[in-house]
Amino acid sequence: MSEPPVLEIRDLHVTFKAHGREIQAVRGVDLTIERGQTLALLGESGSGKSVTAKAVMGLLDHARVRFETARLGGRDLLAMGPDELRSLRGSEMTLVFQDALSALNPVLSIGDQVGELYRVHRGLSRKQARARSIEMLDLVGIPAAAKRVNDYPHQFSGGMRQRILVAMAVALEPDLIIADEPTTALDVTVQAQILELIDRLRRELGTAVLLITHDLGVAAEVSDRVAVMYAGRIVERGEVGELYDRPAHPYTEALLAAIPDLDSPATELRAIPGAPPSPAETPPGCSFAPRCSRASEVCGSTRPPLTILRTGSGRASACHHSEEMLDGALT
Amino acid sequence: PSVPGQNGSGQSAPASADRLTIGTTADVVNFNPLVGNSRTDSWVTNLMYPHLMQMDATGKRVPYLGTEWSYAKDGKTATVKLRDDMKWSDGKPVTADDVVFAVTAVQKEKFGVVAGLITALDKAEAVSPTEVRFKLSRPDGTFLDNVGFWLPIVPKHVFEKAPSVQKFANEANWVSAGPFKLTKVERGQRYIMDRVDGFGPAEPTVKQVVFRVFPDVNTEVLALRNGEIDMIGNVLPPATATELKSDQKVKLQQIPSLGWAHLQYNTKHKPLDDVRVRQALAHAVDYEAIRNIALKGFAKSSNSSVLTPTLPGYADPASKEYTFDPEQAKKLLAEAGQPNLKLGMIYDQADPNIARWAPMVRDAAKKAGITIELQGLERNTYLEKTEKRDFDIYAGSWAVMDNPPANLGLAFKSGGFINYAQVTDPKLDALIDQSQKALTVEEAKAPIQEAARIIHDQVYDNVLYVEEFNIAHSTKWTGFQPMPSELLSILNPLSLASAKPAG
Amino acid sequence: MRFIGLRLARGLLTLWFAVTVTFFLVRLLPGDPVLAVADPNMTEELRQKLLADFGLDKPLLAQYLDYLGQLLHGNLGMSFRQSVPVTTVLMERLPWTLILTITAMVVTIMLGIPLGVLAATRAKGWLDRVIQLTGVTAQSLFVPSVGILLMYVLGVWLGWFPIGGAVDLDATGFGATLSMVHHLVLPCLSLVLIQLGGYVLTMRTTLIDALGEDYVSLAKAKGVRPGKVVWKHALRNALLPTTTIAGLQLGTLVGGAVLTETIYAYPGIGRAIYEAVGQLDFPVLQGAFVLLAAAVVVANLITDVAYGILDPRVRTS
Amino acid sequence: MTAAAVELTPRRRTWTSFRRNPLGMGSGVVLTLLALVAIFAPLIAPFPEGYGAETSQPPSGAHWFGTDDIGQDVFAQVVWGTRVSMAVGVSASVLAIVIGLLIGVSAAYFRRLDTPLGVLVDLSLSLPMLPLMILVAALAGPSVRTLAVVIALFSWPEVARVVRSQALSIVPMPFVSAAKVVGGSSLWIVRKHLLPGVIPVVGVSVVLTTSRAVLAEAGLSFLGLGDPNSWSWGTILHKAQQSGALASAWWTTLFPSLAILLLVLSTTLLSVAYNDARNHRSDT
Amino acid sequence: MAPSPDRHDAVEPVLRASGLHKSYRSGFLSRGGAVRAVAGVDLDLYPGETLGIVGESGCGKSTLARMLVGLERPDQGEVTFRGRPFFSRGGVPRDIRRRVQMVFQDPLTSLNPRMTVHDIVAEPLRVHRLTPDGRGMRDRVGELLSLVGLSPDRMNRYPHEFSGGQRQRVGIARALATEPDVIVCDEPVSALDMSVQAQVVNLFAELQRTLGVALVFIAHDLAVVRHVSHRVGVMYLGRLAEMGPAAGVYGAPAHPYTMALLSAAPVPKPALRGRTRIMLAGDPPSPVAPPPGCRFHTRCWKATDRCSEVEPALEAVGDHYAACHYAERPAS
Ligand SMILES: Nc1ncnc2c1ncn2[C@@H]1O[C@H](COP(=O)(O)OP(=O)(O)OP(=O)(O)O)[C@@H](O)[C@H]1O
Ligand SMILES: Nc1ncnc2c1ncn2[C@@H]1O[C@H](COP(=O)(O)OP(=O)(O)OP(=O)(O)O)[C@@H](O)[C@H]1O
Ligand SMILES: [Mg+2]
Ligand SMILES: [Mg+2]
């Protein structure tokens, strides 16, 4: 453990104010990613995945953001001034957006947008930046990159645009790539290509990846570790194989049971009743309790903290019943 | 000359004889003096084209291009002698041929004001370069006054080249013979006129006259105070005149009107054909209030007579103004069997004075139980309705009525072309005819006064007042020669020729 | 190039529409153009001749076709009142209107964009509120009232600017330019005041929208300086709607200058129109509308070009 | 059932956030006051007519806004002017909105009509409005009704454009397809889905068109094309101009000008506030 | 799901599409060519069955769906309902309209935000005058809401007051109101959260079991389609690449595209991570200029010259159909 983790976040809270009400989008999230590792942040819509990512990147201007610890490769982000933080963004930690069409500036050429990174962080001239951009576009598999640097985003297909975003994310060989649902807008066949690309670059560059997704399949395919979010909190985390095999939180368990299985199509799906709570609400107990089949009285009144489980390998779960779940699974 | 930055402080500098700037509220529409009829048109073309005669403050004709004039005994020939020292700006002399050309063109093509005034003309001929003879088809004592004052003399050698004199635009290369010549036109902005050296009747002092165009009197006043202009050509509204009275840097010049403001009752509309109804209406107007409030006292009573005090030669001192007497009016209406009289009154709402007193007429009439519905009209509609005699009451004013026998003929003789009231009164016709034939004022006086009395008693016309125009100029200038009517005011050629910086 | 062709065709259509609408408006409304030319006191024979001279004796459709035909030759007919070609009357006025409106437009844009940016980047702050309120207030002003106020205060009291007119008589060379600018200040100021609000508000909303877009977040995530994020990434996108507005406004501006030109005695087309209405000089009116429509068409073409420069999606498709 | 139940309806949410905007509320109050003044003008001041002895008096206790050059009370003129100015503004905008709504919705819904109507709207928008209004008003003769019609005639394209673009954003919405699948006729869809959908923008449009109409009315009246038998703010200014009092008797200019400013400003602020409140995105 | 219903040869299809073509011209006078959204699709839908359609985005699934319900008129080809053509002169006959309904992808935008749930569900009843307004209407709407698992006492609320899954139930209730024989569902669960998807998928299965309505179920999620469908069609660039019983298509894909699709789909089983996958090169071509011959040949590892010249027809391969010159034959 000589090397510090690439990212270390402790007790992240994000609160928005809207229509006179407070929305606690993220309520005490801890995250740690080691070098070369992919952590999948799983969770359904509105659970706070993107907000977490933006808070880490420092992109939330209008929200109240509170960390206890925020370290990037051992450097304390909380102690840094705005300029210092800015110099990290784009070079040490980078972001891949979900919707490439809206994330690329429609009025600037691709070369300009990729090259901007080199000009801002490396102080390269326009010409040098352009040359580097072409290399990068080549690397992510844009055909005839040299010819296409001067094209504009609308002239590329969806898959190409996503590749361009990836190119920007890896251009300066960052320590950390945060990919916010990078493939949900894409077709299955293209999605596979992009995931493969990110994975390859991660291996080659030794970068850590925070992969945000709501697709259990995607997480299963590429991540080393998984953290499951529900209503602004991480409810379970662990190594990917273990977590899928023996979920220690009823929500994870229910999610896995709700996916149709290609191999056993005839079985009825086990649906989770109800809907996720609104982020404006703060019930006292476990947020999942109203939908949970295991819920007992204590679940409605006391919120279970995220506790390390005895199975080791960094597994943790926030459920009053996780031990019995694991026992049940073992027997 | 104003340079940016020192414009506003121009007031302190003494005026130089270099330039006199006059504000006007309209562009020149037509440079052909025989056609143009807007005020600015007349002001500019009057400085360029001479007339046979001018007018003095009492309306009497005085020499200009013409030096002497007379009728033959039978009244069927009139002769005018001309100055010999006037030249067109291209060097050719102004001769009798030019006069003959101008009058013949108007007679032939029948256009403009003059055409209606020279119906008696049979033929004009040049007796010599300095003498013109007019052959008349009937004796007409108004002819010389009319043709002398109204007809601009144009250069034959220029105007005869146009296929139609009426349609000749005359918009460039002007050949003129007045005290100033037009040198530059910047439409919408200004008209620049330069002094003519050696102008016979009166050598101008000022080198250059500039007419500058403004949107309204308000801005003209600002510009006058600002020192940007030296004089406002337009008549000031009474309220503005009151306001400017106390301004040290501004001098107000009072000019009598040659016309009058009046109400006319359509005698072909029932019940206005009944003289008692018309008299009742005449008693239902508060003349004093109109003069004092609407005109702020800048108006004289004409004693309800069409012979106004501006022309002392004709005025009839015996005439008495109708009293404002609602009770009397009610009585007359009761006699006429018209207790609940309801009438419409048209007027041009763009005329500021009338727009101001029209409601006063309505309100005063209300006291006599008469309902007057105001029809303030846009100018062209107003003119159209007037031409078609499509009104009960017509409120308006006549600008220039300089020759009573001629003017009353147009206005009150059966079929007269400004006989808006549609008067048909044989006795009146005879009296007017008689006055027109008279070759001297003395001769014309008796019949015309009698005619005026009939008009008064029959209320063929209800004269409200004769306006006293206010013209403002900077105190830095002096030497103007005022003449009656806003057409001439202090803006007439002889006045501008004699204007000079004060002090 | 097909794009340009399409635009030109559209421009011609606009022109034709303006010509047609005004032609028939003038003739189908109550006021009678015949009355305008013909003095009711003239003989019938002379009247007929006059009407024939102006082509007013033909059936309406024939007059219309004649007019269109003449228009193709650049001939706008003869003024009823001034006995000179309409083109002569208007061409003297057009440059002034162009100077006034274009200056006003440029000044408005140069002020409006920075103010809009300032407001947007401080959205909901006090500066934003002040800018917005000022913009809206200026927009709500009534031109003649402002005109009188400015003339009285800046013209008469302080004596800084001339009352009316477009240029001094004696100014020559550079002095003339200086004098023109001097005369331009007040009318231009009125036009800028009433237009500025629109630009500021549009700029503000579109920029706020643009600042919420993902590409702005990405630019920030790339470590681009905040100022540059606004000027390089957000502004160009936000300028697109502003450009559209500018194009639309130039049209209304040229027409809306009537009041301004009238108040300030500025010798432009707007005042010529007002005067021509008073004199029922229909050929001049019609010609003025054709010219204004042409100005609008040109403005729209310029807008399209600007749009193309700003937006590659238009340029490259 | 779930948290979603506490969410406010869009209308209520708009209202709540509108209420928190002091400018918007203030404008609403001012407009209401002006409307009351217009309605109850006879109770506030006698109709300004006739003449008075005190001419061209500056504001005083007896004459709050002073008197004009024939001694009429300027306050009474402004009060009665509110009536005509607002009546012209409102009726012109109602008329313009009816036309604009019809054309805008038809253009958006009936695809075949879109190109011709769209071109018509664009062309009309590129006509020089004020000069044309002047022309038509001059030819048609001045009256309050003429003014309202003329202004409406030249204001509908703007409304049509706004309505069309709003309707165009509704037409491709799946709920419109749903109504079609369910069997709704065109008329049904226009009535039940399109019109209710465009009403909110029409709301803003009403306000803006009214203020534009008030300005247009003032402009035309100022140029002398107003109804001479009634008082509008433009007419007061026109009369002041005619009597040469624009710059000297400042009170005859100032008060009607302020009235125009107040009305136009509050309508604009109201629509800005309403738009802000409706646009929940800018609420964060 | 339930085993495939009886062999189809005996039964009449409720809905039949033959030779459907649809192109979109983008914009007035645009110079770009037309988008060929659907280019020659034939299919039959039998009573009581679920026909799944999968395919990548832009391959024409929605366009096909819109043609099947008569929202879009095909450029070529025809849709018939029990043998009667959809488009007669004037439009779709009212009784056919009633019988074929649709459920949309986005539950929020397919419900008018200005109408209450009651009014939304009542709309078809009003249009077809099936129930008089008033009590009867409320009872009927309540009944429909109960059928889709919503409590009738919330019928006076607005769509935004409901969660995504509930909204989609409202949409389904609306589609059921006219007692249709066919419901075409265009990605009815893609916009829903993963925890809610299963609820709606189960609802569809149950409704079909109890009401016997025939479903066309369009989705891009292979597993969901597999789960609900008896038969499955795979679309690529406006055409059907493969079509057949679900078990056959998924178990023994014949078309290379189907194989690639199945292989690329992420599987939520970390244990299977190491498996070899077919990775297709490049993006799907633009529908404006589809490649000649077999539309898939630009990305196909099996492609030969013939593929780029001759367009393969949909032909029987074992128990299903595939449009490929080199279709994978079943081993037996
Ligand atoms: N700018 C904002 N203002 C107010 N609330 C916000 C804002 N951004 C996000 N939220 C709220 O925070 C919560 C979490 O949002 P977030 O975008 O992180 O969800 P997510 O997990 O990324 O969901 P998705 O899968 O839909 O992207 C949501 O309820 C959202 O409404
Ligand atoms: N109204 C339209 N106008 C123009 N092009 C259209 C229209 N509707 C669809 N298209 C085009 O037709 C093609 C097929 O579209 P369609 O919506 O049927 O695809 P899809 O398979 O449903 O895709 P998705 O999975 O994204 O919903 C696409 O390229 C699309 O851009
Ligand atoms: Mg997200
Ligand atoms: Mg689709």
mmCIF file of N, CA and C and ligand atoms in Angstrom, chain A residues 14-19 21 23-26 41-54 60 62-63 98 180-181 184 212-214 229 231-232 277-280, chain D residues 281 283-284, chain E residues 193-194, ligand 1:
data_model
loop_
_atom_site.group_PDB
_atom_site.id
_atom_site.type_symbol
_atom_site.label_atom_id
_atom_site.label_comp_id
_atom_site.label_asym_id
_atom_site.label_seq_id
_atom_site.Cartn_x
_atom_site.Cartn_y
_atom_site.Cartn_z
ATOM 1 N N VAL A 14 -24.158 16.699 -1.274
ATOM 2 C CA VAL A 14 -24.499 17.762 -2.231
ATOM 3 C C VAL A 14 -25.961 18.118 -2.043
ATOM 4 N N THR A 15 -26.223 19.401 -1.888
ATOM 5 C CA THR A 15 -27.595 19.866 -1.701
ATOM 6 C C THR A 15 -27.926 20.944 -2.730
ATOM 7 N N PHE A 16 -29.053 20.769 -3.388
ATOM 8 C CA PHE A 16 -29.529 21.810 -4.305
ATOM 9 C C PHE A 16 -30.689 22.524 -3.668
ATOM 10 N N LYS A 17 -30.877 23.751 -4.093
ATOM 11 C CA LYS A 17 -32.079 24.465 -3.663
ATOM 12 C C LYS A 17 -32.930 24.698 -4.899
ATOM 13 N N ALA A 18 -34.167 24.245 -4.853
ATOM 14 C CA ALA A 18 -35.051 24.478 -5.987
ATOM 15 C C ALA A 18 -36.463 24.667 -5.479
ATOM 16 N N HIS A 19 -37.144 25.642 -6.052
ATOM 17 C CA HIS A 19 -38.522 25.961 -5.657
ATOM 18 C C HIS A 19 -38.641 26.080 -4.152
ATOM 19 N N ARG A 21 -37.207 24.517 -1.956
ATOM 20 C CA ARG A 21 -36.997 23.303 -1.169
ATOM 21 C C ARG A 21 -35.555 22.841 -1.330
ATOM 22 N N ILE A 23 -32.924 19.936 -1.965
ATOM 23 C CA ILE A 23 -32.853 18.597 -2.519
ATOM 24 C C ILE A 23 -31.490 18.025 -2.169
ATOM 25 N N GLN A 24 -31.501 17.018 -1.324
ATOM 26 C CA GLN A 24 -30.231 16.401 -0.959
ATOM 27 C C GLN A 24 -29.942 15.316 -1.983
ATOM 28 N N ALA A 25 -29.174 15.669 -2.978
ATOM 29 C CA ALA A 25 -28.951 14.739 -4.079
ATOM 30 C C ALA A 25 -27.948 13.658 -3.679
ATOM 31 N N VAL A 26 -26.951 14.063 -2.930
ATOM 32 C CA VAL A 26 -25.954 13.088 -2.480
ATOM 33 C C VAL A 26 -25.814 13.241 -0.968
ATOM 34 N N LEU A 41 -20.059 2.698 -10.745
ATOM 35 C CA LEU A 41 -21.022 3.270 -9.815
ATOM 36 C C LEU A 41 -22.394 2.985 -10.404
ATOM 37 N N LEU A 42 -23.116 2.080 -9.787
ATOM 38 C CA LEU A 42 -24.405 1.628 -10.317
ATOM 39 C C LEU A 42 -25.528 2.341 -9.586
ATOM 40 N N GLY A 43 -26.620 2.537 -10.268
ATOM 41 C CA GLY A 43 -27.756 3.131 -9.575
ATOM 42 C C GLY A 43 -28.755 3.619 -10.579
ATOM 43 N N GLU A 44 -30.014 3.721 -10.128
ATOM 44 C CA GLU A 44 -30.979 4.145 -11.139
ATOM 45 C C GLU A 44 -31.050 5.652 -11.244
ATOM 46 N N SER A 45 -31.903 6.062 -12.144
ATOM 47 C CA SER A 45 -31.982 7.477 -12.462
ATOM 48 C C SER A 45 -32.292 8.304 -11.223
ATOM 49 N N GLY A 46 -31.544 9.368 -11.041
ATOM 50 C CA GLY A 46 -31.814 10.250 -9.910
ATOM 51 C C GLY A 46 -31.172 9.822 -8.617
ATOM 52 N N SER A 47 -30.405 8.743 -8.654
ATOM 53 C CA SER A 47 -29.832 8.284 -7.394
ATOM 54 C C SER A 47 -28.625 9.112 -6.994
ATOM 55 N N GLY A 48 -28.138 9.970 -7.892
ATOM 56 C CA GLY A 48 -27.066 10.873 -7.501
ATOM 57 C C GLY A 48 -25.716 10.538 -8.102
ATOM 58 N N LYS A 49 -25.710 9.707 -9.113
ATOM 59 C CA LYS A 49 -24.435 9.294 -9.717
ATOM 60 C C LYS A 49 -23.746 10.473 -10.405
ATOM 61 N N SER A 50 -24.496 11.156 -11.266
ATOM 62 C CA SER A 50 -23.870 12.257 -12.009
ATOM 63 C C SER A 50 -23.461 13.373 -11.082
ATOM 64 N N VAL A 51 -24.288 13.639 -10.086
ATOM 65 C CA VAL A 51 -23.957 14.711 -9.158
ATOM 66 C C VAL A 51 -22.658 14.387 -8.431
ATOM 67 N N THR A 52 -22.500 13.131 -8.066
ATOM 68 C CA THR A 52 -21.253 12.721 -7.425
ATOM 69 C C THR A 52 -20.069 13.004 -8.346
ATOM 70 N N ALA A 53 -20.221 12.609 -9.606
ATOM 71 C CA ALA A 53 -19.132 12.806 -10.561
ATOM 72 C C ALA A 53 -18.809 14.285 -10.714
ATOM 73 N N LYS A 54 -19.845 15.100 -10.852
ATOM 74 C CA LYS A 54 -19.615 16.533 -11.053
ATOM 75 C C LYS A 54 -19.007 17.158 -9.811
ATOM 76 N N LEU A 60 -19.940 21.823 -9.902
ATOM 77 C CA LEU A 60 -21.239 22.250 -9.382
ATOM 78 C C LEU A 60 -21.122 23.656 -8.822
ATOM 79 N N HIS A 62 -23.746 25.894 -8.516
ATOM 80 C CA HIS A 62 -24.919 26.431 -7.823
ATOM 81 C C HIS A 62 -25.392 25.529 -6.684
ATOM 82 N N ALA A 63 -24.575 24.549 -6.310
ATOM 83 C CA ALA A 63 -25.032 23.633 -5.270
ATOM 84 C C ALA A 63 -24.131 23.764 -4.045
ATOM 85 N N GLN A 98 -22.262 11.514 -21.068
ATOM 86 C CA GLN A 98 -23.178 10.536 -21.623
ATOM 87 C C GLN A 98 -23.542 10.851 -23.066
ATOM 88 N N ASP A 180 -19.320 9.116 -17.340
ATOM 89 C CA ASP A 180 -20.709 9.170 -16.878
ATOM 90 C C ASP A 180 -21.618 8.569 -17.935
ATOM 91 N N GLU A 181 -22.011 7.351 -17.731
ATOM 92 C CA GLU A 181 -22.850 6.617 -18.677
ATOM 93 C C GLU A 181 -22.374 6.834 -20.113
ATOM 94 N N THR A 184 -24.726 4.764 -22.851
ATOM 95 C CA THR A 184 -26.178 4.535 -22.851
ATOM 96 C C THR A 184 -26.856 5.033 -24.110
ATOM 97 N N ILE A 212 -19.718 5.269 -14.518
ATOM 98 C CA ILE A 212 -21.071 5.438 -13.993
ATOM 99 C C ILE A 212 -22.038 4.782 -14.959
ATOM 100 N N THR A 213 -22.920 3.962 -14.463
ATOM 101 C CA THR A 213 -23.844 3.273 -15.359
ATOM 102 C C THR A 213 -25.070 2.858 -14.581
ATOM 103 N N HIS A 214 -26.148 2.589 -15.316
ATOM 104 C CA HIS A 214 -27.283 1.995 -14.616
ATOM 105 C C HIS A 214 -27.511 0.582 -15.141
ATOM 106 N N MET A 229 -25.629 2.688 -5.786
ATOM 107 C CA MET A 229 -26.223 3.872 -5.138
ATOM 108 C C MET A 229 -27.734 3.754 -5.121
ATOM 109 N N ALA A 231 -30.911 6.432 -3.780
ATOM 110 C CA ALA A 231 -31.369 7.662 -3.114
ATOM 111 C C ALA A 231 -30.225 8.445 -2.471
ATOM 112 N N GLY A 232 -29.162 8.665 -3.236
ATOM 113 C CA GLY A 232 -28.102 9.547 -2.773
ATOM 114 C C GLY A 232 -27.065 8.895 -1.874
ATOM 115 N N PRO A 277 -37.637 6.874 -4.003
ATOM 116 C CA PRO A 277 -38.151 8.087 -3.351
ATOM 117 C C PRO A 277 -37.620 9.347 -4.022
ATOM 118 N N SER A 278 -38.341 10.423 -3.840
ATOM 119 C CA SER A 278 -37.881 11.704 -4.378
ATOM 120 C C SER A 278 -36.712 12.199 -3.541
ATOM 121 N N PRO A 279 -35.727 12.811 -4.158
ATOM 122 C CA PRO A 279 -34.545 13.270 -3.411
ATOM 123 C C PRO A 279 -34.874 14.382 -2.433
ATOM 124 N N ALA A 280 -36.084 14.950 -2.541
ATOM 125 C CA ALA A 280 -36.432 16.019 -1.613
ATOM 126 C C ALA A 280 -36.834 15.460 -0.257
ATOM 127 N N ARG D 281 -36.215 25.964 -15.409
ATOM 128 C CA ARG D 281 -34.799 25.706 -15.508
ATOM 129 C C ARG D 281 -33.972 26.824 -14.893
ATOM 130 N N ASP D 283 -34.598 28.442 -12.531
ATOM 131 C CA ASP D 283 -34.964 28.623 -11.138
ATOM 132 C C ASP D 283 -33.883 28.144 -10.186
ATOM 133 N N THR D 284 -32.919 27.418 -10.692
ATOM 134 C CA THR D 284 -31.944 26.810 -9.803
ATOM 135 C C THR D 284 -30.883 27.790 -9.390
ATOM 136 N N ASP E 193 -36.826 3.144 -15.280
ATOM 137 C CA ASP E 193 -35.716 2.703 -14.447
ATOM 138 C C ASP E 193 -35.670 1.194 -14.388
ATOM 139 N N MET E 194 -34.470 0.725 -14.160
ATOM 140 C CA MET E 194 -34.329 -0.736 -14.188
ATOM 141 C C MET E 194 -35.190 -1.418 -13.128
HETATM 142 N N1 LIG F 1 -28.729 21.415 -10.929
HETATM 143 C C1 LIG F 1 -29.592 20.721 -10.192
HETATM 144 N N2 LIG F 1 -30.539 21.386 -9.490
HETATM 145 C C2 LIG F 1 -31.426 20.722 -8.711
HETATM 146 N N3 LIG F 1 -31.446 19.398 -8.584
HETATM 147 C C3 LIG F 1 -30.543 18.683 -9.252
HETATM 148 C C4 LIG F 1 -29.573 19.302 -10.093
HETATM 149 N N4 LIG F 1 -28.816 18.368 -10.665
HETATM 150 C C5 LIG F 1 -29.300 17.174 -10.185
HETATM 151 N N5 LIG F 1 -30.308 17.362 -9.338
HETATM 152 C C6 LIG F 1 -31.062 16.358 -8.622
HETATM 153 O O1 LIG F 1 -30.184 15.505 -7.985
HETATM 154 C C7 LIG F 1 -30.612 14.178 -8.053
HETATM 155 C C8 LIG F 1 -29.500 13.276 -8.548
HETATM 156 O O2 LIG F 1 -29.227 13.598 -9.880
HETATM 157 P P1 LIG F 1 -28.130 12.856 -10.771
HETATM 158 O O3 LIG F 1 -28.053 13.593 -12.051
HETATM 159 O O4 LIG F 1 -26.908 12.678 -10.003
HETATM 160 O O5 LIG F 1 -28.796 11.457 -11.015
HETATM 161 P P2 LIG F 1 -28.147 10.239 -11.793
HETATM 162 O O6 LIG F 1 -27.973 9.190 -10.839
HETATM 163 O O7 LIG F 1 -27.010 10.685 -12.593
HETATM 164 O O8 LIG F 1 -29.366 9.856 -12.744
HETATM 165 P P3 LIG F 1 -29.368 9.528 -14.303
HETATM 166 O O9 LIG F 1 -29.155 8.069 -14.365
HETATM 167 O O10 LIG F 1 -30.753 9.909 -14.702
HETATM 168 O O11 LIG F 1 -28.333 10.336 -14.946
HETATM 169 C C9 LIG F 1 -31.803 14.142 -8.962
HETATM 170 O O12 LIG F 1 -32.964 13.967 -8.199
HETATM 171 C C10 LIG F 1 -31.834 15.491 -9.607
HETATM 172 O O13 LIG F 1 -33.159 15.924 -9.707
#
